[in-house]
Structures are given as C-alpha cells and as structure tokens.
Coordinates of C-alpha atoms and ligand atoms in Angstrom, one line a residue:
X28 CA -56.7 78.0 103.7
X29 CA -56.2 81.4 102.1
X30 CA -58.6 82.9 104.6
X31 CA -56.8 81.4 107.6
X32 CA -53.5 82.7 106.2
X33 CA -54.7 86.3 106.0
X34 CA -56.1 86.1 109.5
X35 CA -52.6 85.2 110.7
X36 CA -51.1 87.9 108.7
X37 CA -53.1 90.6 110.5
X38 CA -53.4 88.9 113.9
X39 CA -50.5 91.0 115.2
X40 CA -52.9 93.8 116.2
X41 CA -55.6 92.9 118.6
X42 CA -57.9 95.5 117.2
X43 CA -57.4 94.3 113.6
X44 CA -57.9 90.7 114.6
X45 CA -61.2 91.6 116.2
X46 CA -62.3 93.4 113.1
X47 CA -61.9 90.2 111.1
X48 CA -65.4 89.2 111.5
X49 CA -66.8 85.8 110.8
X50 CA -68.3 85.1 107.4
X51 CA -71.7 83.4 107.5
X52 CA -69.9 80.1 106.6
X53 CA -68.1 80.2 110.0
X54 CA -64.6 81.1 108.7
X55 CA -63.1 84.5 109.4
X56 CA -63.4 87.1 106.7
X57 CA -60.2 87.9 104.9
X58 CA -61.4 91.5 104.6
X59 CA -60.0 93.8 107.3
X60 CA -62.7 96.3 108.1
X61 CA -60.3 98.4 110.3
X62 CA -58.0 98.8 107.3
X63 CA -61.0 99.9 105.2
X64 CA -62.1 102.4 107.9
X65 CA -58.6 103.9 108.1
X66 CA -58.4 104.4 104.4
X67 CA -61.7 106.2 104.3
X68 CA -60.9 108.3 107.4
X69 CA -57.8 109.6 105.5
X70 CA -59.3 110.1 102.1
X71 CA -62.4 111.7 103.4
X72 CA -60.6 114.1 105.8
X73 CA -60.6 117.8 105.2
X74 CA -57.0 117.7 104.2
X75 CA -58.1 116.0 100.9
X76 CA -60.6 118.9 100.2
X77 CA -63.3 116.7 98.7
X78 CA -61.0 115.3 96.1
X79 CA -62.0 117.5 93.1
X80 CA -60.2 116.8 89.8
X81 CA -57.5 119.4 88.9
X82 CA -57.2 120.8 92.5
X83 CA -54.7 120.5 95.3
X84 CA -57.1 117.8 96.6
X85 CA -56.3 115.7 93.5
X86 CA -52.5 116.0 94.1
X87 CA -52.9 114.8 97.7
X88 CA -55.3 112.0 96.7
X89 CA -53.1 110.7 93.8
X90 CA -50.0 110.9 96.1
X91 CA -51.8 108.9 98.8
X92 CA -53.1 106.3 96.3
X93 CA -49.6 105.8 94.9
X94 CA -48.2 105.4 98.4
X95 CA -50.8 102.9 99.3
X96 CA -50.5 100.9 96.1
X97 CA -46.7 100.8 96.6
X98 CA -47.0 99.7 100.2
X99 CA -49.4 96.9 99.1
X100 CA -46.7 95.6 96.8
X101 CA -48.5 96.4 93.5
X102 CA -46.6 97.3 90.4
X103 CA -47.3 100.6 88.5
X104 CA -50.1 99.8 86.1
X105 CA -50.1 102.8 83.8
X106 CA -48.2 103.3 80.5
X107 CA -44.3 103.4 80.6
X108 CA -44.1 102.0 84.1
X109 CA -46.1 104.9 85.6
X110 CA -48.7 104.8 88.3
X111 CA -50.8 107.5 86.6
X112 CA -52.5 107.9 83.2
X113 CA -53.3 111.4 82.2
X114 CA -56.9 112.4 81.5
X115 CA -57.9 115.8 80.1
X116 CA -61.4 117.0 80.9
X117 CA -63.1 119.6 78.8
X118 CA -65.4 121.9 80.8
X119 CA -67.8 124.3 79.2
X120 CA -70.5 126.6 80.5
X121 CA -73.0 128.6 78.5
X122 CA -72.5 132.1 79.8
X123 CA -74.6 134.1 77.4
X124 CA -77.8 133.5 75.5
X125 CA -78.1 135.9 72.6
X126 CA -81.1 134.1 71.1
X127 CA -82.9 130.8 71.8
X128 CA -86.2 130.1 70.2
X129 CA -88.2 128.1 67.7
X130 CA -90.2 129.6 64.8
X131 CA -93.3 128.0 63.3
X132 CA -95.9 129.5 61.0
X133 CA -94.3 133.0 61.2
X134 CA -94.5 132.9 65.0
X135 CA -91.6 132.9 67.4
X136 CA -91.6 131.0 70.7
X137 CA -88.8 132.0 73.0
X138 CA -87.1 129.3 75.1
X139 CA -85.7 130.0 78.5
X140 CA -82.7 128.0 79.8
X141 CA -83.5 126.1 83.0
X142 CA -87.2 126.8 82.8
X143 CA -88.0 125.3 79.4
X144 CA -84.8 123.6 78.4
X145 CA -81.5 122.4 79.8
X146 CA -78.9 122.5 77.1
X147 CA -75.1 122.4 77.1
X148 CA -72.3 121.6 74.7
X149 CA -69.7 118.9 74.8
X150 CA -67.9 120.7 71.9
X151 CA -65.6 123.2 73.5
X152 CA -66.2 126.3 71.4
X153 CA -66.6 129.9 72.4
X154 CA -69.8 130.4 70.4
X155 CA -72.5 128.0 69.1
X156 CA -74.9 129.2 66.5
X157 CA -77.8 127.1 65.1
X158 CA -79.9 128.8 62.4
X159 CA -83.3 127.6 61.2
X160 CA -82.6 123.9 61.9
X161 CA -85.6 121.7 61.2
X162 CA -86.8 119.6 64.2
X163 CA -87.2 115.9 63.7
X164 CA -89.3 113.8 66.0
X165 CA -87.4 110.5 66.3
X166 CA -89.7 108.7 68.8
X167 CA -87.4 106.9 71.3
X168 CA -84.6 107.2 68.8
X169 CA -83.6 103.6 68.9
X170 CA -81.5 101.7 66.4
X171 CA -81.3 98.2 67.8
X172 CA -80.7 95.6 65.1
X173 CA -80.6 92.7 67.6
X174 CA -84.2 93.6 68.6
X175 CA -85.2 94.3 64.9
X176 CA -86.0 97.9 65.8
X177 CA -85.2 101.0 63.9
X178 CA -86.8 104.4 64.5
X179 CA -84.7 106.3 61.9
X180 CA -85.4 104.6 58.6
X181 CA -83.9 106.8 55.8
X182 CA -84.3 110.0 57.8
X183 CA -81.2 112.2 57.3
X184 CA -80.5 114.1 60.5
X185 CA -77.6 116.3 59.2
X186 CA -77.9 119.8 60.4
X187 CA -81.2 119.1 62.2
X188 CA -82.5 118.9 65.7
X189 CA -83.4 115.4 66.9
X190 CA -86.2 115.4 69.4
X191 CA -86.4 112.2 71.5
X192 CA -88.8 110.6 74.0
X193 CA -87.0 109.5 77.2
X194 CA -86.6 105.8 78.2
X195 CA -87.3 102.9 75.7
X196 CA -90.4 101.8 73.7
X197 CA -91.7 99.3 76.3
X198 CA -91.6 101.6 79.3
X199 CA -95.0 101.9 80.9
X200 CA -96.9 99.7 78.3
X201 CA -99.5 97.1 79.4
X202 CA -98.4 93.5 79.6
X203 CA -100.4 92.6 76.4
X204 CA -98.9 95.4 74.3
X205 CA -97.0 94.1 71.3
X206 CA -93.7 95.5 72.5
X207 CA -94.0 94.5 76.2
X208 CA -90.7 93.2 77.5
X209 CA -88.8 93.9 74.3
X210 CA -86.6 96.4 76.0
X211 CA -86.3 94.8 79.4
X212 CA -89.8 95.8 80.7
X213 CA -89.5 98.0 83.8
X214 CA -85.7 97.8 83.6
X215 CA -84.2 100.5 81.3
X216 CA -81.9 99.4 78.5
X217 CA -79.1 101.5 77.2
X218 CA -81.4 102.7 74.4
X219 CA -83.5 104.5 77.1
X220 CA -80.6 106.6 78.4
X221 CA -80.0 110.1 77.3
X222 CA -76.3 109.3 76.8
X223 CA -77.3 106.7 74.1
X224 CA -79.7 109.2 72.4
X225 CA -77.0 112.0 72.3
X226 CA -74.5 109.5 70.7
X227 CA -77.0 108.2 68.2
X228 CA -77.9 111.8 67.1
X229 CA -74.1 112.6 66.8
X230 CA -73.5 109.5 64.7
X231 CA -76.2 110.7 62.3
X232 CA -74.9 114.2 62.1
X233 CA -77.6 116.1 64.0
X234 CA -76.7 119.5 65.2
X235 CA -78.7 119.2 68.5
X236 CA -80.3 116.4 70.5
X237 CA -83.1 117.1 72.9
X238 CA -84.8 114.6 75.1
X239 CA -88.3 115.3 76.3
X240 CA -88.3 115.2 80.1
X241 CA -90.9 113.1 81.9
X242 CA -90.3 112.5 85.6
X243 CA -91.4 108.9 85.8
X244 CA -89.7 107.7 82.6
X245 CA -86.5 109.7 83.4
X246 CA -86.3 108.5 87.0
X247 CA -85.9 112.0 88.3
X248 CA -87.7 115.4 88.3
X249 CA -87.1 118.5 86.3
X250 CA -85.2 120.0 89.3
X251 CA -82.6 117.3 88.9
X252 CA -82.5 117.5 85.1
X253 CA -82.0 121.2 85.1
X254 CA -79.8 121.4 88.2
X255 CA -76.6 122.7 86.4
X256 CA -77.9 124.4 83.3
X257 CA -75.4 125.0 80.5
X258 CA -72.6 123.1 82.2
X259 CA -70.8 120.2 80.5
X260 CA -67.8 118.0 81.1
X261 CA -66.4 115.7 78.5
X262 CA -63.2 113.8 77.7
X263 CA -60.8 115.8 75.5
X264 CA -58.5 114.2 72.9
X265 CA -58.5 112.9 69.4
X266 CA -60.2 109.6 70.3
X267 CA -63.2 111.3 71.9
X268 CA -66.5 110.6 70.4
X269 CA -68.2 113.0 68.0
X270 CA -70.8 115.1 69.7
X271 CA -73.8 117.2 68.7
X272 CA -73.3 120.9 69.2
X273 CA -76.1 121.1 71.7
X274 CA -77.6 118.4 73.9
X275 CA -80.0 118.3 76.8
X276 CA -83.5 118.1 78.2
X277 CA -86.7 119.8 76.9
X278 CA -89.4 120.4 79.5
X279 CA -92.5 118.4 78.7
X280 CA -94.7 121.5 78.7
X281 CA -92.5 123.1 76.0
X282 CA -92.4 119.9 74.0
X283 CA -96.2 119.8 74.0
X284 CA -96.2 123.4 72.6
X285 CA -93.7 122.5 69.9
X286 CA -95.5 119.4 68.6
X287 CA -98.8 121.3 68.8
X288 CA -97.3 124.1 66.6
X289 CA -96.7 121.3 64.0
X290 CA -100.3 120.0 64.4
X291 CA -99.6 117.0 66.7
X292 CA -100.4 115.9 70.2
X293 CA -97.5 114.5 72.4
X294 CA -99.6 111.6 73.8
X295 CA -100.5 110.5 70.3
X296 CA -96.9 110.7 69.2
X297 CA -95.8 108.6 72.2
X298 CA -98.3 105.9 71.3
X299 CA -97.1 105.9 67.7
X300 CA -93.5 105.7 68.7
X301 CA -94.2 102.4 70.6
X302 CA -95.1 100.7 67.4
X303 CA -92.4 98.7 65.5
X304 CA -93.3 100.5 62.2
X305 CA -92.8 104.0 63.7
X306 CA -90.3 106.1 61.7
X307 CA -88.8 109.5 62.4
X308 CA -90.5 112.5 60.7
X309 CA -90.0 116.3 60.5
X310 CA -92.2 118.4 62.6
X311 CA -93.9 120.7 60.1
X312 CA -92.1 124.1 59.6
X313 CA -90.7 124.2 63.1
X314 CA -87.2 125.7 63.1
X315 CA -84.8 125.9 66.0
X316 CA -82.5 128.9 66.5
X317 CA -79.7 129.4 69.0
X318 CA -76.9 131.9 69.4
X319 CA -74.9 131.1 72.5
X320 CA -71.6 132.3 74.1
X321 CA -69.6 129.7 76.1
X322 CA -66.8 129.8 78.6
X323 CA -64.5 126.9 77.9
X324 CA -61.6 125.5 80.0
X325 CA -59.7 122.2 80.4
X326 CA -58.8 120.3 83.6
X327 CA -55.8 118.1 83.6
X328 CA -56.4 115.1 85.8
X329 CA -55.2 111.5 86.3
X330 CA -56.3 107.9 86.7
X331 CA -54.2 105.9 89.1
X332 CA -53.4 102.3 88.0
X333 CA -51.7 99.4 89.8
X334 CA -51.3 95.8 88.9
X335 CA -50.2 92.3 89.8
X336 CA -48.7 90.7 86.7
X337 CA -50.0 87.3 85.8
X338 CA -47.6 84.4 85.8
X339 CA -48.7 82.4 82.8
X340 CA -51.2 84.6 80.9
X341 CA -50.2 88.2 81.7
X342 CA -52.0 89.6 78.6
X343 CA -55.4 88.6 80.0
X344 CA -56.6 91.0 82.7
X345 CA -59.2 91.2 85.4
X346 CA -59.9 94.7 86.5
X347 CA -61.1 96.0 89.9
X348 CA -62.0 99.7 90.1
X349 CA -63.6 102.6 92.0
X350 CA -63.4 106.3 91.6
X351 CA -61.2 108.6 93.6
X352 CA -62.9 111.9 92.8
X353 CA -65.7 113.5 94.9
X354 CA -67.5 116.8 94.9
X355 CA -64.7 119.0 96.3
X356 CA -65.6 122.2 98.1
X357 CA -69.1 123.8 98.0
X358 CA -71.1 126.5 99.7
X359 CA -71.2 126.2 103.6
X360 CA -73.9 124.0 105.0
X361 CA -75.9 124.8 108.1
X362 CA -72.9 123.8 110.2
X363 CA -70.5 125.8 108.1
X364 CA -68.9 122.8 106.5
X365 CA -67.7 123.3 102.9
X366 CA -65.9 120.0 102.1
X367 CA -67.9 117.3 100.5
X368 CA -65.8 114.4 101.6
X369 CA -67.1 111.5 99.4
X370 CA -66.6 108.9 102.2
X371 CA -69.1 106.1 101.1
X372 CA -68.8 107.5 97.6
X373 CA -66.3 106.3 96.8
X374 CA -63.4 106.3 99.2
X375 CA -65.0 103.2 100.7
X376 CA -65.0 101.4 97.3
X377 CA -61.3 102.2 96.9
X378 CA -60.7 100.9 100.4
X379 CA -62.3 97.7 99.3
X380 CA -60.1 97.3 96.2
X381 CA -57.1 97.9 98.4
X382 CA -58.2 95.0 100.7
X383 CA -58.5 92.8 97.6
X384 CA -55.0 93.8 96.5
X385 CA -53.7 93.0 100.0
X386 CA -55.2 89.6 100.0
X387 CA -54.1 88.7 96.5
X388 CA -50.5 89.8 97.3
X389 CA -50.5 87.4 100.2
X390 CA -51.3 84.5 97.9
X391 CA -49.4 82.8 95.1
X392 CA -49.3 85.2 92.1
X393 CA -52.3 84.8 89.8
X394 CA -52.0 83.3 86.3
X395 CA -53.7 86.3 84.7
X396 CA -52.9 90.0 85.4
X397 CA -55.1 91.8 88.0
X398 CA -55.4 95.6 87.4
X399 CA -56.5 98.0 90.1
X400 CA -57.9 101.3 88.8
X401 CA -58.8 104.4 90.7
X402 CA -60.7 106.6 88.2
X403 CA -61.0 110.4 88.1
X404 CA -64.0 112.4 86.9
X405 CA -66.7 109.9 87.7
X406 CA -69.0 112.6 89.2
X407 CA -68.6 114.7 86.1
X408 CA -69.9 111.9 83.9
X409 CA -67.8 108.7 84.2
X410 CA -65.0 110.6 82.5
X411 CA -61.8 108.9 83.9
X412 CA -63.1 105.5 83.0
X413 CA -64.4 106.8 79.6
X414 CA -60.9 108.2 78.8
X415 CA -59.3 104.9 79.8
X416 CA -61.8 102.9 77.6
X417 CA -61.2 105.2 74.6
X418 CA -57.5 104.5 74.9
X419 CA -57.0 101.4 77.2
X420 CA -53.7 100.4 78.7
X421 CA -54.8 96.8 78.6
X422 CA -56.8 95.8 75.5
X423 CA -60.6 95.6 76.2
X424 CA -61.0 92.5 74.1
X425 CA -58.7 90.6 76.5
X426 CA -60.1 92.1 79.6
X427 CA -61.8 89.2 81.2
X428 CA -64.0 91.2 83.5
X429 CA -64.3 94.5 85.3
X430 CA -65.6 94.6 88.9
X431 CA -66.6 98.0 90.2
X432 CA -67.3 99.1 93.8
X433 CA -69.1 102.4 94.0
X434 CA -70.7 103.3 97.4
X435 CA -70.8 100.4 99.8
X436 CA -73.4 100.1 102.6
X437 CA -72.3 100.7 106.2
X438 CA -75.3 99.1 108.0
X439 CA -73.9 95.7 108.8
X440 CA -73.9 92.1 107.4
X441 CA -76.5 91.1 104.8
X442 CA -78.2 87.9 103.7
X443 CA -78.1 89.0 100.1
X444 CA -76.1 91.0 97.5
X445 CA -77.9 93.3 95.2
X446 CA -77.3 92.7 91.5
X447 CA -77.3 95.8 89.3
X448 CA -78.6 95.2 85.8
X449 CA -79.8 91.8 84.5
X450 CA -79.3 89.6 81.5
X451 CA -75.9 91.1 80.7
X452 CA -73.3 88.4 81.2
X453 CA -72.4 85.0 82.7
X454 CA -70.7 86.9 85.6
X455 CA -74.3 87.0 87.0
X456 CA -74.4 83.2 87.5
X457 CA -70.8 83.3 88.9
X458 CA -71.8 86.0 91.4
X459 CA -74.8 83.9 92.5
X460 CA -72.5 80.8 93.0
X461 CA -69.9 82.8 94.9
X462 CA -72.5 84.5 97.1
X463 CA -73.9 81.0 97.9
X464 CA -70.5 80.1 99.3
X465 CA -70.9 83.1 101.7
X466 CA -74.4 81.8 102.6
X467 CA -75.9 84.7 100.7
X468 CA -78.4 85.0 97.8
X469 CA -78.7 87.5 95.0
X470 CA -81.5 90.0 95.0
X471 CA -82.5 92.3 92.1
X472 CA -81.9 96.0 92.3
X473 CA -84.7 98.1 93.9
X474 CA -85.5 100.5 91.1
X475 CA -84.5 98.9 87.8
X476 CA -86.2 101.7 85.9
X477 CA -83.5 104.0 87.1
X478 CA -81.0 102.2 84.9
X479 CA -78.1 102.2 87.5
X480 CA -76.3 99.7 85.3
X481 CA -75.7 102.6 82.9
X482 CA -74.6 105.1 85.5
X483 CA -71.3 104.1 87.0
X484 CA -67.7 103.6 85.8
X485 CA -68.0 99.9 84.9
X486 CA -70.3 101.1 82.1
X487 CA -67.5 102.8 80.2
X488 CA -66.2 99.3 79.7
X489 CA -69.5 97.5 79.4
X490 CA -70.6 99.6 76.5
X491 CA -67.6 98.4 74.6
X492 CA -68.4 94.8 75.3
X493 CA -66.4 94.0 78.5
X494 CA -68.3 91.7 81.0
X495 CA -68.8 93.7 84.2
X496 CA -70.4 93.7 87.6
X497 CA -71.2 96.7 89.8
X498 CA -71.8 96.6 93.5
X499 CA -73.5 99.9 94.6
X500 CA -74.8 100.2 98.1
X501 CA -77.7 102.4 97.0
X502 CA -79.0 100.0 94.2
X503 CA -81.5 98.6 96.7
X504 CA -81.9 97.9 100.3
X505 CA -80.1 94.7 101.5
X506 CA -81.8 92.0 103.5
X507 CA -79.8 92.8 106.7
X508 CA -79.0 90.2 109.3
X509 CA -80.3 92.6 111.8
X510 CA -83.6 94.2 110.7
X511 CA -84.0 92.6 107.4
X512 CA -85.0 94.4 104.1
X513 CA -86.8 97.1 106.0
X514 CA -83.5 98.1 107.7
X515 CA -81.6 97.9 104.4
X516 CA -84.2 100.1 102.7
X517 CA -84.0 102.6 105.5
X518 CA -80.2 102.8 105.2
X519 CA -80.5 103.5 101.5
X520 CA -83.2 106.1 102.0
X521 CA -81.2 107.8 104.8
X522 CA -78.1 107.9 102.6
X523 CA -79.8 109.3 99.5
X524 CA -81.8 111.8 101.5
X525 CA -79.2 113.1 103.9
X526 CA -75.7 112.3 102.7
X527 CA -75.5 111.6 98.9
X528 CA -73.1 114.1 97.2
X529 CA -73.0 116.5 100.2
X530 CA -71.1 117.4 103.3
X531 CA -72.6 114.6 105.3
X532 CA -71.0 111.8 103.2
X533 CA -68.3 111.7 105.9
X534 CA -66.3 109.0 107.6
X535 CA -68.0 107.6 110.7
X536 CA -66.3 105.7 113.5
X537 CA -69.6 103.9 114.2
X538 CA -70.0 102.4 110.7
X539 CA -70.6 98.6 110.7
X540 CA -68.5 97.5 107.7
X541 CA -69.2 93.8 107.9
X542 CA -71.7 94.0 105.0
X543 CA -69.3 96.0 102.9
X544 CA -66.6 93.4 103.7
X545 CA -68.9 90.6 102.4
X546 CA -69.3 92.5 99.1
X547 CA -65.5 93.1 98.9
X548 CA -64.8 89.4 99.7
X549 CA -67.3 88.4 97.0
X550 CA -65.2 90.3 94.4
X551 CA -62.0 89.0 95.9
X552 CA -63.2 85.4 95.4
X553 CA -64.5 86.0 91.9
X554 CA -61.2 87.8 90.9
X555 CA -59.1 84.9 92.3
X556 CA -61.2 82.3 90.5
X557 CA -61.1 84.1 87.1
X558 CA -57.4 85.0 87.5
X559 CA -56.5 81.3 87.8
X560 CA -58.8 80.0 85.1
X561 CA -59.0 80.1 81.3
X562 CA -62.7 81.0 81.5
X563 CA -64.0 84.0 79.5
X564 CA -67.5 84.8 80.8
X565 CA -69.7 85.6 77.8
X566 CA -72.2 88.3 77.3
X567 CA -75.8 87.1 77.1
X568 CA -78.0 87.4 74.0
X569 CA -80.1 90.0 75.9
X570 CA -77.1 92.3 76.3
X571 CA -77.1 95.4 74.1
X572 CA -73.3 94.9 73.7
X573 CA -73.1 91.2 72.8
X574 CA -72.4 92.0 69.1
X575 CA -69.4 94.1 70.1
X576 CA -67.9 91.4 72.3
X577 CA -68.5 88.8 69.6
X578 CA -66.7 90.9 67.1
X579 CA -63.5 90.6 69.1
X580 CA -63.8 86.9 69.8
X581 CA -60.6 86.0 67.8
X582 CA -58.5 88.0 70.3
X583 CA -59.5 85.5 73.0
X584 CA -58.7 82.3 71.2
Ligands
LIG618 ZN1 -69.6 107.2 93.1

C-alpha cells in the first residue's frame, strides 16, 4: 500500500513515473531514480568544486543539503535546533626531516620517508622529537579477551616504539593451524587494521606505532601505503582519542633489516606471533631516533543532520547516513579537468538517503526517531562520523541501528545484495529477510581480506557497539539481472580502475540506477520496520564490539 501511494505522489510527471521501475516482486519501486540522478547531477557539478571540507565547495554543499532536507520536510537534527554540527579537523604535514634513523650495536641505519617508512602524526605539534626509543616487536599486537588472546603480557610500552605485523594472527595460515579461523579466517577483523594497532599502542603509552607493510596482508601495495607521506588528518577537540606521536608503515625490507640487527629473522618472528603463547619483546639494543618539523593547521567543517521525530519512542533512533565530502580540486587530468566530483562516491549515497526521507515523510510518522546524517571528512579518515561518535547528538546506546550508503552501483538491477562484514549483528538476518521480499539473495563481499567493514563511516559507530549495515557498490560484483556476476564484477573493476577518487567519478545521464534503487529500498524497508518496532537487533558473539554493546544494555530496557 505504501508503495502504491508513493507512485501516485510522483505520477504527476511522466518522466518520473517512468523512472519508478518495477521491483522484482511486481510492484513499482518507491525509489525515484530520476530524483536520485538529479541530486547527483547537482552535487557532482563543477559548481560544487569536488566538495572539499573547509572550502567554498563545502559552503555550497551544506547550503544545498539544508535546502533539500528542508524541502523534504525534515526537522533540523543537530544540537540546539541547528541543521549542522561543527567538526574541527586537524591537518598536519611533516615538512622537514632533521634526523630519522635507528641505531644498533654502534651502527646507524638511516631511514628515508616514502622509501623505507611512511610516518605522520595525529598530534598537531610543530616539532616531534624521539630520542633513543627502544623498539618492541609486539607481533600482531592484539589484545582480544573475547578470543583469549593477548600479545602484550606485562610489556610496558611507555616511551617505546611498537612494531606490529599487519592483519591478524590467522591470516594466511593453513586450515589445520591451531589458530585457523580464530580471527575470521580470510576476513580481516578489527585487530588486523592499522587503526586498531595505532590505538592500542596509544592506550599503552607508546611514542610511535609502526606496522610492517606486506602487500597481501595489507590488501594494497607500498605505492598506496606511501601515497601521501607525512600527511595526517584527525578530529580535534578534547574528546579526541590519545595518539602516538608517530604512526605509519614500515617497508618490509627495512623491517627485515631492523630485526636482523637484533639477531632475528622476520619469517621466524611471524611464525612465533601466530602462537597463542607469543608475547611482545624488545628488539635487542635497537633504538629509534627522529627529529621532525611539521606544518599544522585546522579545517573547520560541518556534518549536516536532519530528522523525523518518533511519535511514541522519540529517544530511540535509527540513523541513515552517507558522506558529502569528496576529493575537491586536483591537478589537471589528460582532458584538463581539475574537479574530482565524487558522483558515485558519495553524492549517490546521499541521493539515496533523501529518497528514503521522501518516502518516510509520505507515510504516518514512525514511532522511533529517524536521523539522516551527511558526514564531512570521510575521505580524510572517517572524521565527520568519528567526531559525531565521540560526541553524539543522539546517544549511541539508544541508537537502534545505522545504515550507511557509500558508493552505489550504476549498472542496473541485481539478483543479490552484497553484505559487507559478517558475524557482526542480527541486522544481517534482517537484511536477508528483507532482500527476500525483493526477490533477492545476500552474497558475501568479494574480497573479505580487504576489511571494508572497517573502512567506511558506519564503522565510527560500529566500533562503539552500534549495530550497523553498509552497502558499498565496490564491495563485490553483484549478480546483475543482465549479464550476471561477470557483468557485476566488470562494473566494480571499471569503477575502481578508472573512476575511483578521480575526475571520472562524474554524473552520467546513461546510468542505470535500478540496482541502486533496490539497495535504497532495502534500507527504506528495514528503517520502516525498525522504526515501528521495539526490536533492538543484537551484536553477535563473533563481533569484536559485543562487549561494548552489552555494557550499555540497561539504557535499552
Ligand atoms: Zn565514500
């Protein structure tokens, strides 16, 4: 019935009515693909200058989002009745290397930024000096009580350099290895991510955290790891997390040299680190030295928030989100284009959440509050969502779920939806049931070892225990109605190779948005169901964050 109503609501324009394509269950889709296309056409136009935080492009984007949210009938969702929530981003760049080396046995090995190491600082200071810091090999650097795993023992990291292996202990082991499957097998857990390792080192007072780069285990090559040497963005403010002074990647060749100086062999150390009884130890008389000059500045930016207030349980919220920022203006490409328009990424995701808002506003108001968030700073490291999660407008313990759209595919309708991450929450079963009503199935992501679950804005909430789902068009090739998986994979490859994060991520009149509309409708249906229920989808025992959610259970009683 709701679907029929929304078709009537938009039947005034012939074009729009035509764009309301049939769902696979025979009813018309409530998602208007012409609306979505128009939204992207505007946000990805040159006028918006690639939507870089802190620029005129931000002003235009935020004004546009407020105008659209207002027209959709949303209420301002920020603090004090405002549409926006301020976010201060710290930006730093290492501009001068006065010294950077390790010493061992009276010998000095110089370290070259970008060639041997990629380090930066999230602590915005003009100079960073590290003198004769011992280097501790911490293995995978995992402290996971729920898996009965602890690499640190009683090692004190204060003032020391923590040297980590990338990924988690069961990556790449044989099926009969004692730790096989303990950390999700081929799928990376949070413990495998560099972000976790930097945080764990900071919690333990380390002065620096370095992760040994290996292409397969990292999911990308040294060229990617070292692509912006010395540059760092972080959330400013008193609630921001403690950071190590220096963080980054160490090239595998340099790591081999370091451990050899201390009388070890990297392969042997990796084998040892995969054992449950492994404990961190100091690498001989290795000492790390650095004297660095930094240029530090701040960028004032904003998240944009709208909401529909719940009728009976307004303090319980369901959140839909995407990010408004893109890559701004860069060097001219072969055709002389400088704007990197971020059309699929993520103007299209925001176009999707606006369609969800339009549908929900055409229906009786939901019992719970639905929040619509357009984050800033995603491309600088999930910073807008991180700032929100550090100081949420709507308490995280009573946030029922977050649904994030970040890059939708534009290759047409699909027989499946790709699930990112696995074993996290009961939203996974709910997604499968909802997809079934669309005549679709759920498929696992294409490259689980890349850990996409930890690499989009929903994760800022997930890591604090909020149940989340992410739909990301590049998480794997869809099984397309026309052309099957092969055509879906080809679309993903074409997007990543040719358009991702560059001038080609542009609006295209020839997009087939019917598949994107299926994904948006899926989140619409799930939002509607949760917003009119008393259900709190739980985290699963295999989630790294279940303990956190459990700790706030009283708030949901
Ligand atoms: Zn994105």
